[in-house]
């Protein structure tokens, strides 16, 4: 639990989600957005979206749009940022270069940073040599104290320098972290890291510090992979004479096998979860519990309750475990809670997309509305609906095996199955009304008349009208299928030999 002062009272909380647009946001990464959003909403603060696109080589086409889309789908609205604007616009770092140039200049002038003219080839050679000697690769600081005339030569040759931060050669840097307490780093383990590249773009370290300062960020909540970067940030704040924000590094997310979270754990991009039929409220609930808890036991927590109760004090240090089975279970809970017409609305889109191509589109919405109550209790993901309901929509003949139709009971005596199906057809042909109750009233007594167990008769009818051995409750299914479809299927099913 939090061992450090959280210092929120009297402070207007301003937090940011600062993704780099390198691909579709992953669930692990969007947890950072969620926790920032929750803190802002709980505190009545401001949630800022900032796109960190300074590493031009790593930008993926479409990534920015998928960041917006993922946040919107989860209902994480931002108060300042792209598309909504705000007092510190622009919120794309690639459009803020003059701020970083000015800041870098300021550090150079104050003696906290310097131009480095070393060529990539020299750096490469140096690194290879260090590796050979079993030393950690680190810049040897050759340009840190170049004299005026030593600089002239590369400058005259037009070499574009990078700007490096002058990391103190000794001493320690202490990083206060709301979740981890104080983390101390030995300065001599830190490099003279680059803050401005030769192409004029800042590195992440400089851009993030400058923007967090200029945008008045009060709390930096981010994944724990950034812990090692924090001393560089703290030193940079000190060099500028700025007060750093409060840092909170969220616990790492692992798979149930305690290995680094990966696709094989079912963890994919947020938009793939949508694709796979998860509801945003279920993913929201699940992600909100990856590192935070209400009381160590409550699992189903609404969005409003999260906002009401969220606190930094209840974020844990220990790894959070991503268990896809738990998420799937939660999704089932949220599906069952939906009003059936809302669920029908969600399912329509999935069915149009996932039903086999021979089924006509668009599907009939009022027919779908009658099917939904039959499957609402049985599905845990929206995309399971296609597989469960395709027989409702199919116009032509169903495909199933004779073995499934006849089962054990009729395998040797198909003629008995044929006559049972014929009798069923006769009994229900003119049935009024065509509903669950009268279908059951007409068919159940037939079993005894025909000398069959109810299970044997119902199983036969089930395969004939649905094409499968397991389906939603039989009489409800027949009621929804309707008279015409049911009778036609009973007829085509009749084994003729
Ligand atoms: N751009 C970084 C990322 O992609 C942001 C890290 C931070 O929050 O400081 O995660």
Coordinates of C-alpha atoms and ligand atoms in Angstrom, one line a residue:
X1 CA 0.0 0.0 0.0
X2 CA 1.0 3.6 -0.5
X3 CA 3.8 4.5 1.9
X4 CA 4.2 8.0 0.7
X5 CA 2.2 11.1 1.1
X6 CA -0.3 11.4 -1.6
X7 CA -0.7 15.2 -1.1
X8 CA -4.0 15.6 -2.9
X9 CA -5.9 18.0 -0.6
X10 CA -6.0 21.5 -1.8
X11 CA -4.4 20.6 -5.1
X12 CA -6.3 20.5 -8.4
X13 CA -5.3 17.1 -9.8
X14 CA -4.1 17.2 -13.4
X15 CA -3.1 13.8 -14.8
X16 CA -2.2 12.6 -18.3
X17 CA -2.2 9.5 -20.5
X18 CA 0.7 9.9 -22.8
X19 CA 0.9 7.1 -25.3
X20 CA 3.3 6.8 -28.1
X21 CA 1.4 6.0 -31.3
X22 CA 3.4 2.8 -32.2
X23 CA 0.4 0.5 -32.6
X24 CA -3.1 -0.3 -31.3
X25 CA -3.1 0.3 -27.5
X26 CA -2.7 -2.9 -25.6
X27 CA -4.8 -3.8 -22.6
X28 CA -1.8 -3.5 -20.3
X29 CA -1.2 0.0 -21.5
X30 CA -4.8 1.2 -21.4
X31 CA -4.9 0.3 -17.7
X32 CA -2.6 3.3 -17.2
X33 CA -5.2 5.5 -19.0
X34 CA -7.9 4.1 -16.8
X35 CA -6.2 4.7 -13.5
X36 CA -5.3 8.3 -14.6
X37 CA -8.9 8.8 -15.7
X38 CA -10.3 7.4 -12.4
X39 CA -8.0 9.6 -10.3
X40 CA -9.1 12.7 -12.3
X41 CA -12.8 11.8 -12.0
X42 CA -12.6 10.9 -8.4
X43 CA -10.8 14.2 -7.5
X44 CA -12.8 16.4 -9.9
X45 CA -9.5 17.0 -11.7
X46 CA -8.5 17.1 -15.3
X47 CA -7.6 14.1 -17.5
X48 CA -5.2 15.1 -20.4
X49 CA -4.4 13.1 -23.5
X50 CA -1.0 13.8 -25.0
X51 CA 0.4 12.0 -28.0
X52 CA 4.1 11.3 -27.6
X53 CA 5.1 11.1 -31.3
X54 CA 8.7 12.3 -31.2
X55 CA 10.2 9.0 -32.2
X56 CA 9.3 9.4 -35.9
X57 CA 10.7 6.0 -36.9
X58 CA 8.3 4.1 -34.5
X59 CA 5.1 5.8 -35.5
X60 CA 2.5 3.3 -36.9
X61 CA -0.1 4.5 -39.4
X62 CA -3.6 4.5 -37.8
X63 CA -2.2 4.2 -34.3
X64 CA -3.4 7.7 -33.2
X65 CA -7.0 6.9 -34.4
X66 CA -6.9 3.6 -32.6
X67 CA -5.9 5.3 -29.4
X68 CA -8.9 7.6 -29.6
X69 CA -11.1 4.7 -30.5
X70 CA -10.0 2.5 -27.6
X71 CA -10.4 5.3 -25.1
X72 CA -13.8 6.2 -26.4
X73 CA -15.0 2.7 -26.5
X74 CA -14.1 2.3 -22.8
X75 CA -15.7 5.7 -22.0
X76 CA -12.5 7.4 -21.0
X77 CA -13.2 10.9 -22.1
X78 CA -10.4 13.4 -22.0
X79 CA -10.7 17.0 -20.9
X80 CA -7.7 18.3 -22.8
X81 CA -6.0 16.9 -25.8
X82 CA -6.3 16.2 -29.5
X83 CA -9.8 16.9 -30.9
X84 CA -11.0 18.7 -27.7
X85 CA -8.2 21.2 -27.4
X86 CA -7.3 23.0 -24.2
X87 CA -5.1 25.7 -22.8
X88 CA -1.8 23.9 -23.5
X89 CA -2.5 22.9 -27.1
X90 CA -1.1 21.4 -29.2
X91 CA -1.2 18.0 -27.5
X92 CA 0.9 16.2 -30.1
X93 CA 4.5 16.5 -29.1
X94 CA 5.7 16.6 -32.8
X95 CA 3.9 20.0 -32.9
X96 CA 5.6 21.3 -29.8
X97 CA 9.3 21.3 -31.0
X98 CA 10.0 24.9 -30.1
X99 CA 9.3 24.2 -26.4
X100 CA 11.9 21.4 -26.4
X101 CA 14.4 23.5 -28.3
X102 CA 14.0 26.3 -25.9
X103 CA 14.3 24.0 -22.9
X104 CA 17.3 22.3 -24.3
X105 CA 19.0 25.6 -25.0
X106 CA 18.3 26.7 -21.4
X107 CA 20.0 23.6 -20.0
X108 CA 23.0 24.1 -22.3
X109 CA 23.3 27.7 -21.3
X110 CA 23.1 26.8 -17.6
X111 CA 25.8 24.2 -18.0
X112 CA 23.5 21.2 -17.4
X113 CA 23.7 19.9 -21.0
X114 CA 26.1 19.9 -23.8
X115 CA 26.5 19.3 -27.5
X116 CA 27.9 16.0 -28.5
X117 CA 29.4 15.5 -32.0
X118 CA 30.3 11.9 -31.7
X119 CA 29.4 10.0 -34.8
X120 CA 27.1 7.0 -34.7
X121 CA 30.1 4.9 -35.9
X122 CA 32.2 6.0 -33.0
X123 CA 29.4 5.3 -30.5
X124 CA 28.9 1.9 -32.0
X125 CA 32.6 1.1 -31.7
X126 CA 32.7 2.3 -28.2
X127 CA 29.7 0.1 -27.3
X128 CA 31.1 -2.9 -28.9
X129 CA 34.4 -2.5 -27.0
X130 CA 32.5 -2.1 -23.7
X131 CA 30.5 -5.2 -24.4
X132 CA 33.7 -7.1 -25.1
X133 CA 35.1 -6.1 -21.8
X134 CA 31.9 -7.1 -20.1
X135 CA 31.0 -3.5 -19.1
X136 CA 27.5 -2.0 -19.4
X137 CA 27.4 0.2 -22.6
X138 CA 27.6 3.8 -21.6
X139 CA 28.6 7.0 -23.4
X140 CA 32.2 7.8 -22.4
X141 CA 31.5 11.5 -22.1
X142 CA 34.1 12.6 -24.6
X143 CA 32.2 15.8 -25.6
X144 CA 31.2 16.7 -22.0
X145 CA 34.1 19.1 -21.6
X146 CA 35.1 20.0 -25.1
X147 CA 37.0 23.3 -25.4
X148 CA 35.7 26.1 -27.7
X149 CA 38.3 25.3 -30.3
X150 CA 37.7 21.5 -30.2
X151 CA 34.1 22.2 -31.0
X152 CA 35.0 24.4 -34.0
X153 CA 36.1 21.5 -36.2
X154 CA 32.9 19.4 -36.2
X155 CA 30.8 22.6 -36.4
X156 CA 32.7 23.8 -39.4
X157 CA 32.2 20.4 -41.0
X158 CA 28.5 20.8 -40.5
X159 CA 28.1 17.9 -38.0
X160 CA 24.6 18.1 -36.4
X161 CA 25.2 17.5 -32.7
X162 CA 22.9 15.8 -30.3
X163 CA 22.4 17.4 -26.9
X164 CA 23.2 15.3 -23.8
X165 CA 22.3 15.9 -20.2
X166 CA 25.2 16.3 -17.8
X167 CA 24.4 13.7 -15.3
X168 CA 26.2 14.2 -11.9
X169 CA 29.2 11.9 -11.7
X170 CA 28.6 11.0 -8.1
X171 CA 26.0 11.1 -5.4
X172 CA 22.5 9.7 -5.5
X173 CA 19.1 10.6 -6.9
X174 CA 16.2 9.8 -4.7
X175 CA 12.8 9.3 -6.5
X176 CA 9.8 9.5 -4.2
X177 CA 7.1 7.2 -5.4
X178 CA 3.6 7.1 -4.0
X179 CA 3.3 3.3 -4.4
X180 CA 6.9 2.2 -3.8
X181 CA 8.2 4.7 -1.4
X182 CA 11.7 6.2 -2.0
X183 CA 13.8 4.6 -4.7
X184 CA 17.4 5.6 -4.7
X185 CA 19.7 5.5 -7.7
X186 CA 23.5 5.9 -7.8
X187 CA 24.2 8.7 -10.2
X188 CA 27.4 7.0 -11.5
X189 CA 25.2 4.2 -13.0
X190 CA 23.3 6.8 -15.1
X191 CA 24.4 7.8 -18.6
X192 CA 24.7 11.3 -20.0
X193 CA 21.5 10.6 -21.9
X194 CA 20.5 12.4 -25.0
X195 CA 17.8 15.0 -24.6
X196 CA 17.7 16.4 -28.2
X197 CA 18.5 14.3 -31.2
X198 CA 20.4 15.5 -34.3
X199 CA 17.1 15.5 -36.3
X200 CA 15.8 18.2 -34.0
X201 CA 13.4 15.9 -32.2
X202 CA 13.6 15.6 -28.4
X203 CA 13.9 12.2 -26.7
X204 CA 11.1 11.0 -24.6
X205 CA 12.9 12.1 -21.4
X206 CA 13.1 15.8 -22.3
X207 CA 9.7 16.0 -24.0
X208 CA 7.9 14.3 -21.1
X209 CA 9.5 16.5 -18.4
X210 CA 9.0 19.7 -20.3
X211 CA 5.4 18.9 -21.1
X212 CA 4.5 17.6 -17.7
X213 CA 5.9 20.9 -16.3
X214 CA 4.3 23.2 -18.9
X215 CA 0.9 21.4 -18.7
X216 CA 0.9 21.6 -14.9
X217 CA 0.7 17.8 -14.4
X218 CA 0.4 17.0 -10.6
X219 CA 0.7 13.2 -10.7
X220 CA 2.4 10.9 -13.1
X221 CA 0.8 7.5 -13.0
X222 CA 2.5 5.2 -15.4
X223 CA 3.6 1.6 -15.9
X224 CA 6.5 0.4 -13.8
X225 CA 8.7 -0.1 -16.9
X226 CA 9.3 3.7 -16.4
X227 CA 10.8 3.4 -12.9
X228 CA 14.4 3.3 -14.3
X229 CA 13.7 6.5 -16.3
X230 CA 12.5 8.4 -13.3
X231 CA 16.0 9.4 -11.9
X232 CA 16.7 11.0 -15.2
X233 CA 13.5 12.9 -15.0
X234 CA 14.1 14.0 -11.4
X235 CA 17.6 15.3 -12.3
X236 CA 16.1 17.1 -15.3
X237 CA 13.5 18.9 -13.1
X238 CA 16.3 19.8 -10.7
X239 CA 18.4 21.2 -13.5
X240 CA 15.5 23.4 -14.6
X241 CA 14.7 24.4 -11.0
X242 CA 11.2 23.0 -11.4
X243 CA 9.2 21.1 -8.9
X244 CA 8.6 17.6 -10.1
X245 CA 5.1 16.1 -10.1
X246 CA 4.3 13.2 -7.8
X247 CA 5.2 9.8 -9.3
X248 CA 3.2 6.6 -9.0
X249 CA 4.4 3.6 -10.9
X250 CA 1.6 1.1 -11.4
X251 CA 2.4 -2.6 -10.7
X252 CA 3.5 -4.8 -13.6
X253 CA 0.8 -7.0 -15.1
X254 CA 1.7 -10.7 -15.4
X255 CA 0.0 -13.8 -16.8
X256 CA -1.4 -16.4 -14.4
X257 CA 1.9 -18.3 -15.0
X258 CA 3.6 -15.2 -13.6
X259 CA 5.4 -14.6 -16.9
X260 CA 5.4 -11.3 -18.7
X261 CA 1.9 -10.6 -20.1
X262 CA 1.7 -11.9 -23.7
X263 CA -0.8 -12.8 -26.4
X264 CA -0.9 -16.4 -25.3
X265 CA -2.5 -15.2 -22.0
X266 CA -5.3 -13.8 -24.1
X267 CA -4.0 -10.2 -23.7
X268 CA -4.3 -8.3 -26.9
X269 CA -5.2 -4.8 -28.1
X270 CA -8.3 -3.1 -26.7
X271 CA -9.9 -3.1 -30.1
X272 CA -9.4 -6.9 -30.4
X273 CA -11.3 -7.3 -27.2
X274 CA -14.2 -5.4 -28.7
X275 CA -13.9 -7.6 -31.8
X276 CA -14.0 -10.8 -29.6
X277 CA -17.3 -9.8 -28.1
X278 CA -16.3 -8.2 -24.8
X279 CA -18.4 -5.4 -23.4
X280 CA -16.6 -2.2 -22.5
X281 CA -18.1 -2.2 -19.0
X282 CA -16.7 -5.6 -18.3
X283 CA -13.2 -4.7 -19.6
X284 CA -13.4 -1.5 -17.6
X285 CA -14.2 -3.4 -14.4
X286 CA -11.5 -6.0 -15.0
X287 CA -8.8 -3.5 -15.7
X288 CA -9.8 -1.4 -12.7
X289 CA -8.9 -4.4 -10.5
X290 CA -5.4 -4.9 -12.0
X291 CA -3.5 -3.4 -9.1
X292 CA -6.3 -1.7 -7.3
X293 CA -9.1 -3.1 -5.1
X294 CA -12.1 -1.8 -3.3
X295 CA -11.8 -4.2 -0.4
X296 CA -9.9 -7.3 -1.5
X297 CA -13.0 -9.2 -2.4
X298 CA -15.6 -7.3 -4.4
X299 CA -15.3 -8.3 -8.1
X300 CA -18.2 -6.6 -9.8
X301 CA -17.9 -2.9 -9.5
X302 CA -19.7 -0.3 -11.6
X303 CA -18.1 2.6 -13.3
X304 CA -19.8 5.0 -10.8
X305 CA -18.5 3.0 -7.8
X306 CA -15.0 3.0 -9.2
X307 CA -15.1 6.8 -9.6
X308 CA -16.5 7.2 -6.1
X309 CA -14.0 5.0 -4.3
X310 CA -10.8 5.1 -6.4
X311 CA -7.7 6.1 -4.4
X312 CA -4.0 5.9 -4.8
X313 CA -3.7 4.5 -1.3
X314 CA -5.2 1.2 -2.5
X315 CA -2.9 0.6 -5.4
X316 CA -0.6 -2.3 -4.6
X317 CA 3.0 -2.8 -5.4
X318 CA 2.8 -6.5 -6.2
X319 CA 2.3 -7.7 -9.7
X320 CA -1.3 -7.8 -11.0
X321 CA -2.4 -11.0 -12.6
X322 CA -4.2 -10.9 -15.9
X323 CA -6.6 -13.8 -15.9
X324 CA -8.6 -14.0 -19.1
X325 CA -11.0 -16.6 -17.6
X326 CA -11.9 -14.1 -14.9
X327 CA -12.6 -11.4 -17.5
X328 CA -14.7 -13.8 -19.5
X329 CA -16.7 -14.7 -16.4
X330 CA -17.2 -11.0 -15.7
X331 CA -18.3 -10.4 -19.3
X332 CA -21.0 -13.1 -18.9
X333 CA -22.2 -11.3 -15.7
X334 CA -22.4 -8.0 -17.6
X335 CA -24.2 -9.6 -20.6
X336 CA -26.8 -11.1 -18.3
X337 CA -27.4 -7.7 -16.7
X338 CA -28.2 -6.0 -20.0
X339 CA -31.8 -5.3 -20.9
X340 CA -32.6 -7.8 -23.6
X341 CA -33.2 -5.2 -26.2
X342 CA -29.9 -3.6 -25.5
X343 CA -28.2 -6.9 -25.9
X344 CA -30.1 -7.5 -29.2
X345 CA -28.8 -4.2 -30.4
X346 CA -25.2 -5.2 -29.6
X347 CA -25.6 -8.7 -31.1
X348 CA -27.1 -7.5 -34.4
X349 CA -23.7 -6.1 -35.4
X350 CA -21.8 -9.3 -34.4
X351 CA -24.3 -11.6 -36.1
X352 CA -24.2 -9.6 -39.3
X353 CA -20.5 -9.9 -39.2
X354 CA -20.1 -13.5 -38.0
X355 CA -23.0 -15.5 -39.3
X356 CA -22.1 -17.8 -42.3
X357 CA -22.2 -16.0 -45.6
X358 CA -25.2 -18.0 -47.0
X359 CA -27.5 -16.4 -44.4
X360 CA -29.3 -13.4 -45.8
X361 CA -28.5 -9.9 -44.4
X362 CA -29.8 -7.7 -42.9
X363 CA -31.1 -10.0 -40.2
X364 CA -34.6 -9.4 -39.0
X365 CA -34.4 -7.3 -35.8
X366 CA -37.7 -8.3 -34.4
X367 CA -36.9 -12.0 -34.9
X368 CA -33.6 -11.4 -33.2
X369 CA -35.3 -9.7 -30.3
X370 CA -37.2 -13.0 -29.7
X371 CA -34.1 -15.1 -30.0
X372 CA -32.0 -13.1 -27.5
X373 CA -33.8 -14.2 -24.3
X374 CA -33.0 -17.8 -25.2
X375 CA -29.2 -17.2 -25.3
X376 CA -28.7 -14.4 -22.9
X377 CA -27.9 -16.7 -20.0
X378 CA -25.6 -18.9 -22.0
X379 CA -23.2 -16.6 -23.7
X380 CA -20.0 -15.1 -22.1
X381 CA -18.9 -13.3 -25.2
X382 CA -21.0 -11.6 -27.9
X383 CA -19.2 -13.4 -30.7
X384 CA -20.4 -16.8 -29.4
X385 CA -23.9 -15.8 -30.5
X386 CA -23.4 -16.6 -34.2
X387 CA -22.5 -20.2 -33.5
X388 CA -25.4 -20.6 -31.1
X389 CA -28.1 -19.0 -33.3
X390 CA -27.2 -19.6 -36.9
X391 CA -29.9 -22.3 -37.2
X392 CA -32.6 -19.8 -36.4
X393 CA -31.7 -17.8 -39.5
X394 CA -30.9 -20.5 -42.0
X395 CA -33.4 -20.7 -44.8
X396 CA -32.3 -23.8 -46.6
X397 CA -31.7 -27.3 -45.2
X398 CA -29.7 -27.8 -42.0
X399 CA -26.6 -29.9 -42.2
X400 CA -26.1 -32.6 -39.5
X401 CA -25.3 -36.3 -39.5
X402 CA -27.8 -39.1 -39.5
X403 CA -25.9 -40.4 -36.5
X404 CA -26.7 -37.2 -34.5
X405 CA -30.3 -37.3 -35.6
X406 CA -30.9 -40.9 -34.7
X407 CA -28.8 -41.1 -31.6
X408 CA -28.4 -44.4 -29.8
X409 CA -32.1 -45.1 -29.6
X410 CA -32.9 -45.0 -33.3
X411 CA -29.6 -46.0 -34.8
X412 CA -30.8 -49.5 -35.7
X413 CA -34.4 -48.5 -36.3
X414 CA -34.5 -45.3 -38.4
X415 CA -38.1 -46.1 -39.5
X416 CA -39.2 -45.6 -35.9
X417 CA -37.6 -42.2 -35.9
X418 CA -39.4 -41.4 -39.2
X419 CA -42.8 -42.3 -37.8
X420 CA -42.2 -40.5 -34.6
X421 CA -41.3 -37.3 -36.5
X422 CA -44.4 -37.8 -38.7
X423 CA -46.6 -38.1 -35.6
X424 CA -45.1 -34.9 -34.1
X425 CA -45.7 -33.1 -37.3
X426 CA -49.4 -34.1 -37.4
X427 CA -50.0 -33.1 -33.8
X428 CA -48.6 -29.6 -34.2
X429 CA -49.6 -28.8 -37.7
X430 CA -52.7 -26.8 -36.8
X431 CA -51.6 -26.0 -33.2
X432 CA -53.1 -22.8 -31.8
X433 CA -51.6 -20.7 -30.4
X434 CA -48.1 -21.5 -31.6
X435 CA -46.3 -21.0 -28.4
X436 CA -44.1 -22.7 -25.9
X437 CA -46.9 -23.9 -23.6
X438 CA -49.1 -25.5 -26.3
X439 CA -46.1 -27.0 -28.0
X440 CA -45.1 -28.7 -24.8
X441 CA -48.7 -29.7 -24.1
X442 CA -48.9 -31.4 -27.5
X443 CA -45.5 -33.0 -27.6
X444 CA -44.7 -34.2 -24.1
X445 CA -47.6 -36.7 -23.9
X446 CA -46.5 -38.2 -27.2
X447 CA -43.5 -39.8 -25.8
X448 CA -45.5 -42.2 -23.7
X449 CA -47.9 -42.9 -26.6
X450 CA -45.0 -43.8 -28.8
X451 CA -43.3 -45.8 -26.1
X452 CA -40.3 -43.5 -25.9
X453 CA -38.5 -41.7 -23.1
X454 CA -39.1 -37.9 -23.3
X455 CA -35.3 -37.4 -23.7
X456 CA -35.3 -39.7 -26.7
X457 CA -38.1 -38.0 -28.4
X458 CA -37.0 -34.5 -27.6
X459 CA -33.4 -35.3 -28.7
X460 CA -34.7 -36.4 -32.1
X461 CA -36.9 -33.3 -32.5
X462 CA -34.0 -31.1 -31.4
X463 CA -31.6 -32.3 -34.0
X464 CA -34.3 -32.1 -36.7
X465 CA -35.3 -28.5 -36.0
X466 CA -31.9 -27.1 -34.9
X467 CA -29.4 -29.3 -36.6
X468 CA -27.5 -29.8 -33.3
X469 CA -27.6 -32.0 -30.2
X470 CA -27.3 -29.1 -27.8
X471 CA -29.4 -26.0 -28.2
X472 CA -31.5 -23.6 -26.2
X473 CA -34.7 -25.1 -24.5
X474 CA -36.6 -27.0 -27.1
X475 CA -40.2 -25.6 -26.9
X476 CA -39.0 -22.0 -26.7
X477 CA -36.8 -22.6 -29.6
X478 CA -39.7 -24.1 -31.7
X479 CA -41.9 -21.2 -30.6
X480 CA -39.4 -18.7 -31.9
X481 CA -38.6 -20.6 -35.1
X482 CA -42.2 -20.5 -36.0
X483 CA -44.7 -22.9 -37.5
X484 CA -43.5 -22.9 -41.0
X485 CA -39.8 -23.4 -40.4
X486 CA -40.4 -26.0 -37.7
X487 CA -42.7 -28.1 -39.9
X488 CA -40.5 -27.9 -42.9
X489 CA -37.5 -29.1 -40.9
X490 CA -39.4 -31.9 -39.3
X491 CA -40.4 -33.0 -42.8
X492 CA -36.9 -32.9 -44.4
X493 CA -35.4 -34.7 -41.4
X494 CA -37.6 -37.8 -41.7
X495 CA -35.3 -40.7 -42.3
X496 CA -36.7 -42.6 -45.3
X497 CA -35.2 -46.0 -45.2
Ligands
LIG1 N1 5.1 7.7 -24.2 C1 5.3 6.9 -23.0 C2 4.6 5.6 -23.3 O1 4.4 5.2 -24.4 C3 4.8 7.6 -21.8 C4 5.5 7.2 -20.5 C5 5.1 8.1 -19.4 O2 3.9 8.1 -19.0 O3 5.9 8.9 -19.0 O4 4.1 4.9 -22.4

